[in-house]
Amino acid sequence: MRLIVCLAALLCLSGCGLVALPFRVAGDVVKVVPVVGGPVGGPIHAVGDAIDP
């Protein structure tokens, strides 16, 4: 069952979405850091948006 769920997730994230995912996750994680999170996390998240419009 886990294999089927993983394969379904990979099919949904195929192409550019799979490449952009680490940038979006990293941007969201960095945004949690107080004071510097917003200015640093925004551009990282924007890279993910630029990869997968």
XYZ file of C-alpha atoms in Angstrom:
53
model
C 0.000 0.000 0.000
C 2.839 2.411 0.817
C 4.418 1.755 -2.553
C 1.189 2.612 -4.338
C 0.852 5.860 -2.391
C 4.479 6.799 -3.119
C 4.061 6.079 -6.826
C 0.865 8.122 -6.949
C 2.622 11.032 -5.251
C 5.507 10.849 -7.719
C 3.113 10.903 -10.648
C 1.466 14.028 -9.264
C 4.836 15.701 -8.728
C 6.379 14.691 -12.029
C 8.299 17.172 -14.131
C 9.223 20.581 -12.864
C 7.176 20.266 -9.687
C 9.541 17.603 -8.413
C 12.540 19.862 -9.002
C 10.861 22.899 -7.423
C 9.703 21.060 -4.301
C 13.014 21.265 -2.358
C 13.206 25.025 -2.949
C 9.646 25.559 -1.755
C 10.138 23.393 1.333
C 13.450 25.063 2.194
C 11.883 28.500 1.743
C 9.011 27.601 4.048
C 11.358 26.178 6.684
C 13.598 29.249 6.617
C 10.592 31.578 6.928
C 9.962 30.157 10.403
C 13.238 31.627 11.715
C 12.514 34.868 13.592
C 13.766 38.202 12.205
C 15.712 36.921 9.163
C 13.276 34.226 8.032
C 11.062 36.399 5.861
C 13.730 38.192 3.839
C 15.791 35.029 3.333
C 12.934 32.569 2.810
C 11.112 34.704 0.251
C 13.753 34.510 -2.497
C 14.310 30.785 -1.924
C 10.592 30.168 -2.297
C 10.561 32.413 -5.385
C 13.128 30.139 -7.063
C 10.667 27.282 -6.688
C 7.953 29.436 -8.214
C 10.229 30.355 -11.123
C 11.041 26.703 -11.826
C 7.404 25.605 -11.786
C 5.137 28.495 -12.823
